[in-house]
mmCIF file with all atom_site columns, C-alpha atoms in Angstrom:
data_model
loop_
_atom_site.group_PDB
_atom_site.id
_atom_site.type_symbol
_atom_site.label_atom_id
_atom_site.label_alt_id
_atom_site.label_comp_id
_atom_site.label_asym_id
_atom_site.label_entity_id
_atom_site.label_seq_id
_atom_site.pdbx_PDB_ins_code
_atom_site.Cartn_x
_atom_site.Cartn_y
_atom_site.Cartn_z
_atom_site.occupancy
_atom_site.B_iso_or_equiv
_atom_site.pdbx_formal_charge
_atom_site.auth_seq_id
_atom_site.auth_comp_id
_atom_site.auth_asym_id
_atom_site.auth_atom_id
_atom_site.pdbx_PDB_model_num
ATOM 1  C CA . UNK A 1 1  ? 52.645 -34.046 80.005  1.00 63.00 ? 1  UNK A CA 1
ATOM 2  C CA . UNK A 1 2  ? 51.077 -30.832 81.310  1.00 72.00 ? 2  UNK A CA 1
ATOM 3  C CA . UNK A 1 3  ? 47.656 -32.237 80.453  1.00 93.00 ? 3  UNK A CA 1
ATOM 4  C CA . UNK A 1 4  ? 48.435 -35.398 82.432  1.00 94.00 ? 4  UNK A CA 1
ATOM 5  C CA . UNK A 1 5  ? 49.580 -33.285 85.389  1.00 96.00 ? 5  UNK A CA 1
ATOM 6  C CA . UNK A 1 6  ? 46.387 -31.182 85.344  1.00 97.00 ? 6  UNK A CA 1
ATOM 7  C CA . UNK A 1 7  ? 44.200 -34.258 85.133  1.00 97.00 ? 7  UNK A CA 1
ATOM 8  C CA . UNK A 1 8  ? 46.136 -35.865 87.969  1.00 98.00 ? 8  UNK A CA 1
ATOM 9  C CA . UNK A 1 9  ? 45.793 -32.720 90.101  1.00 98.00 ? 9  UNK A CA 1
ATOM 10 C CA . UNK A 1 10 ? 42.030 -32.883 89.564  1.00 98.00 ? 10 UNK A CA 1
ATOM 11 C CA . UNK A 1 11 ? 42.044 -36.549 90.650  1.00 98.00 ? 11 UNK A CA 1
ATOM 12 C CA . UNK A 1 12 ? 43.867 -35.643 93.852  1.00 98.00 ? 12 UNK A CA 1
ATOM 13 C CA . UNK A 1 13 ? 41.547 -32.702 94.528  1.00 98.00 ? 13 UNK A CA 1
ATOM 14 C CA . UNK A 1 14 ? 38.494 -34.934 94.144  1.00 98.00 ? 14 UNK A CA 1
ATOM 15 C CA . UNK A 1 15 ? 39.836 -37.279 96.841  1.00 98.00 ? 15 UNK A CA 1
ATOM 16 C CA . UNK A 1 16 ? 41.500 -34.608 99.015  1.00 98.00 ? 16 UNK A CA 1
ATOM 17 C CA . UNK A 1 17 ? 39.247 -31.549 98.680  1.00 97.00 ? 17 UNK A CA 1
ATOM 18 C CA . UNK A 1 18 ? 40.860 -29.853 101.686 1.00 96.00 ? 18 UNK A CA 1
ATOM 19 C CA . UNK A 1 19 ? 44.205 -29.581 99.885  1.00 96.00 ? 19 UNK A CA 1
ATOM 20 C CA . UNK A 1 20 ? 45.132 -26.311 98.256  1.00 96.00 ? 20 UNK A CA 1
ATOM 21 C CA . UNK A 1 21 ? 45.784 -26.708 94.536  1.00 95.00 ? 21 UNK A CA 1
ATOM 22 C CA . UNK A 1 22 ? 49.491 -25.860 94.867  1.00 95.00 ? 22 UNK A CA 1
ATOM 23 C CA . UNK A 1 23 ? 49.845 -28.298 97.800  1.00 96.00 ? 23 UNK A CA 1
ATOM 24 C CA . UNK A 1 24 ? 48.704 -31.230 95.675  1.00 97.00 ? 24 UNK A CA 1
ATOM 25 C CA . UNK A 1 25 ? 52.040 -31.549 93.863  1.00 97.00 ? 25 UNK A CA 1
ATOM 26 C CA . UNK A 1 26 ? 53.855 -32.089 97.177  1.00 97.00 ? 26 UNK A CA 1
ATOM 27 C CA . UNK A 1 27 ? 51.196 -34.384 98.662  1.00 98.00 ? 27 UNK A CA 1
ATOM 28 C CA . UNK A 1 28 ? 52.394 -37.698 100.044 1.00 98.00 ? 28 UNK A CA 1
ATOM 29 C CA . UNK A 1 29 ? 51.226 -40.408 102.401 1.00 97.00 ? 29 UNK A CA 1
ATOM 30 C CA . UNK A 1 30 ? 53.524 -39.026 105.102 1.00 96.00 ? 30 UNK A CA 1
ATOM 31 C CA . UNK A 1 31 ? 52.624 -35.360 104.642 1.00 95.00 ? 31 UNK A CA 1
ATOM 32 C CA . UNK A 1 32 ? 48.877 -35.585 103.972 1.00 96.00 ? 32 UNK A CA 1
ATOM 33 C CA . UNK A 1 33 ? 46.870 -36.378 107.078 1.00 94.00 ? 33 UNK A CA 1
ATOM 34 C CA . UNK A 1 34 ? 43.779 -37.497 105.151 1.00 95.00 ? 34 UNK A CA 1
ATOM 35 C CA . UNK A 1 35 ? 45.773 -39.986 103.038 1.00 97.00 ? 35 UNK A CA 1
ATOM 36 C CA . UNK A 1 36 ? 44.785 -43.250 104.694 1.00 96.00 ? 36 UNK A CA 1
ATOM 37 C CA . UNK A 1 37 ? 44.034 -46.661 103.192 1.00 94.00 ? 37 UNK A CA 1
ATOM 38 C CA . UNK A 1 38 ? 40.493 -45.688 102.214 1.00 96.00 ? 38 UNK A CA 1
ATOM 39 C CA . UNK A 1 39 ? 41.680 -42.479 100.564 1.00 96.00 ? 39 UNK A CA 1
ATOM 40 C CA . UNK A 1 40 ? 44.380 -44.444 98.772  1.00 96.00 ? 40 UNK A CA 1
ATOM 41 C CA . UNK A 1 41 ? 41.791 -46.873 97.408  1.00 95.00 ? 41 UNK A CA 1
ATOM 42 C CA . UNK A 1 42 ? 39.598 -43.958 96.290  1.00 97.00 ? 42 UNK A CA 1
ATOM 43 C CA . UNK A 1 43 ? 42.547 -42.190 94.674  1.00 98.00 ? 43 UNK A CA 1
ATOM 44 C CA . UNK A 1 44 ? 43.606 -45.278 92.729  1.00 97.00 ? 44 UNK A CA 1
ATOM 45 C CA . UNK A 1 45 ? 40.024 -45.818 91.557  1.00 98.00 ? 45 UNK A CA 1
ATOM 46 C CA . UNK A 1 46 ? 39.693 -42.201 90.393  1.00 98.00 ? 46 UNK A CA 1
ATOM 47 C CA . UNK A 1 47 ? 43.066 -42.346 88.595  1.00 98.00 ? 47 UNK A CA 1
ATOM 48 C CA . UNK A 1 48 ? 42.182 -45.646 86.891  1.00 98.00 ? 48 UNK A CA 1
ATOM 49 C CA . UNK A 1 49 ? 38.903 -44.166 85.647  1.00 98.00 ? 49 UNK A CA 1
ATOM 50 C CA . UNK A 1 50 ? 40.430 -40.853 84.546  1.00 97.00 ? 50 UNK A CA 1
ATOM 51 C CA . UNK A 1 51 ? 43.333 -42.437 82.665  1.00 97.00 ? 51 UNK A CA 1
ATOM 52 C CA . UNK A 1 52 ? 41.485 -45.587 81.534  1.00 96.00 ? 52 UNK A CA 1
ATOM 53 C CA . UNK A 1 53 ? 43.994 -48.015 82.989  1.00 96.00 ? 53 UNK A CA 1
ATOM 54 C CA . UNK A 1 54 ? 44.292 -50.793 85.539  1.00 97.00 ? 54 UNK A CA 1
ATOM 55 C CA . UNK A 1 55 ? 46.965 -50.387 88.185  1.00 97.00 ? 55 UNK A CA 1
ATOM 56 C CA . UNK A 1 56 ? 48.173 -53.846 89.254  1.00 96.00 ? 56 UNK A CA 1
ATOM 57 C CA . UNK A 1 57 ? 48.069 -54.409 93.012  1.00 94.00 ? 57 UNK A CA 1
ATOM 58 C CA . UNK A 1 58 ? 51.833 -55.067 92.954  1.00 95.00 ? 58 UNK A CA 1
ATOM 59 C CA . UNK A 1 59 ? 52.376 -51.454 91.822  1.00 96.00 ? 59 UNK A CA 1
ATOM 60 C CA . UNK A 1 60 ? 50.243 -49.845 94.540  1.00 94.00 ? 60 UNK A CA 1
ATOM 61 C CA . UNK A 1 61 ? 52.919 -49.809 97.235  1.00 93.00 ? 61 UNK A CA 1
ATOM 62 C CA . UNK A 1 62 ? 55.113 -47.488 95.173  1.00 95.00 ? 62 UNK A CA 1
ATOM 63 C CA . UNK A 1 63 ? 52.335 -44.906 94.712  1.00 97.00 ? 63 UNK A CA 1
ATOM 64 C CA . UNK A 1 64 ? 52.874 -42.929 97.905  1.00 97.00 ? 64 UNK A CA 1
ATOM 65 C CA . UNK A 1 65 ? 53.030 -39.357 96.625  1.00 98.00 ? 65 UNK A CA 1
ATOM 66 C CA . UNK A 1 66 ? 51.824 -37.111 93.839  1.00 98.00 ? 66 UNK A CA 1
ATOM 67 C CA . UNK A 1 67 ? 55.315 -37.273 92.318  1.00 98.00 ? 67 UNK A CA 1
ATOM 68 C CA . UNK A 1 68 ? 55.400 -41.080 92.381  1.00 98.00 ? 68 UNK A CA 1
ATOM 69 C CA . UNK A 1 69 ? 51.950 -41.319 90.789  1.00 98.00 ? 69 UNK A CA 1
ATOM 70 C CA . UNK A 1 70 ? 52.935 -38.791 88.118  1.00 97.00 ? 70 UNK A CA 1
ATOM 71 C CA . UNK A 1 71 ? 56.146 -40.723 87.368  1.00 97.00 ? 71 UNK A CA 1
ATOM 72 C CA . UNK A 1 72 ? 54.186 -43.978 87.247  1.00 97.00 ? 72 UNK A CA 1
ATOM 73 C CA . UNK A 1 73 ? 51.732 -42.526 84.721  1.00 96.00 ? 73 UNK A CA 1
ATOM 74 C CA . UNK A 1 74 ? 54.603 -41.147 82.626  1.00 95.00 ? 74 UNK A CA 1
ATOM 75 C CA . UNK A 1 75 ? 56.103 -44.629 82.409  1.00 93.00 ? 75 UNK A CA 1
ATOM 76 C CA . UNK A 1 76 ? 52.863 -46.088 81.027  1.00 88.00 ? 76 UNK A CA 1
#
């Protein structure tokens, strides 16, 4: 799981380069100013490529924070 977390942190940092590494794990739509619809699309694309998966559009609305994305990946 640590490997998944590190890979996910790198995904977030590629989309949100202004975030400090330790701030990534508490990032959320509400707390991250740069997290808009375009950033969300970019993040999902990067995560799908990194983890070689397709995230169904029905699942996207629940992916609103680092923690929710990490939990989603753990359930896959």
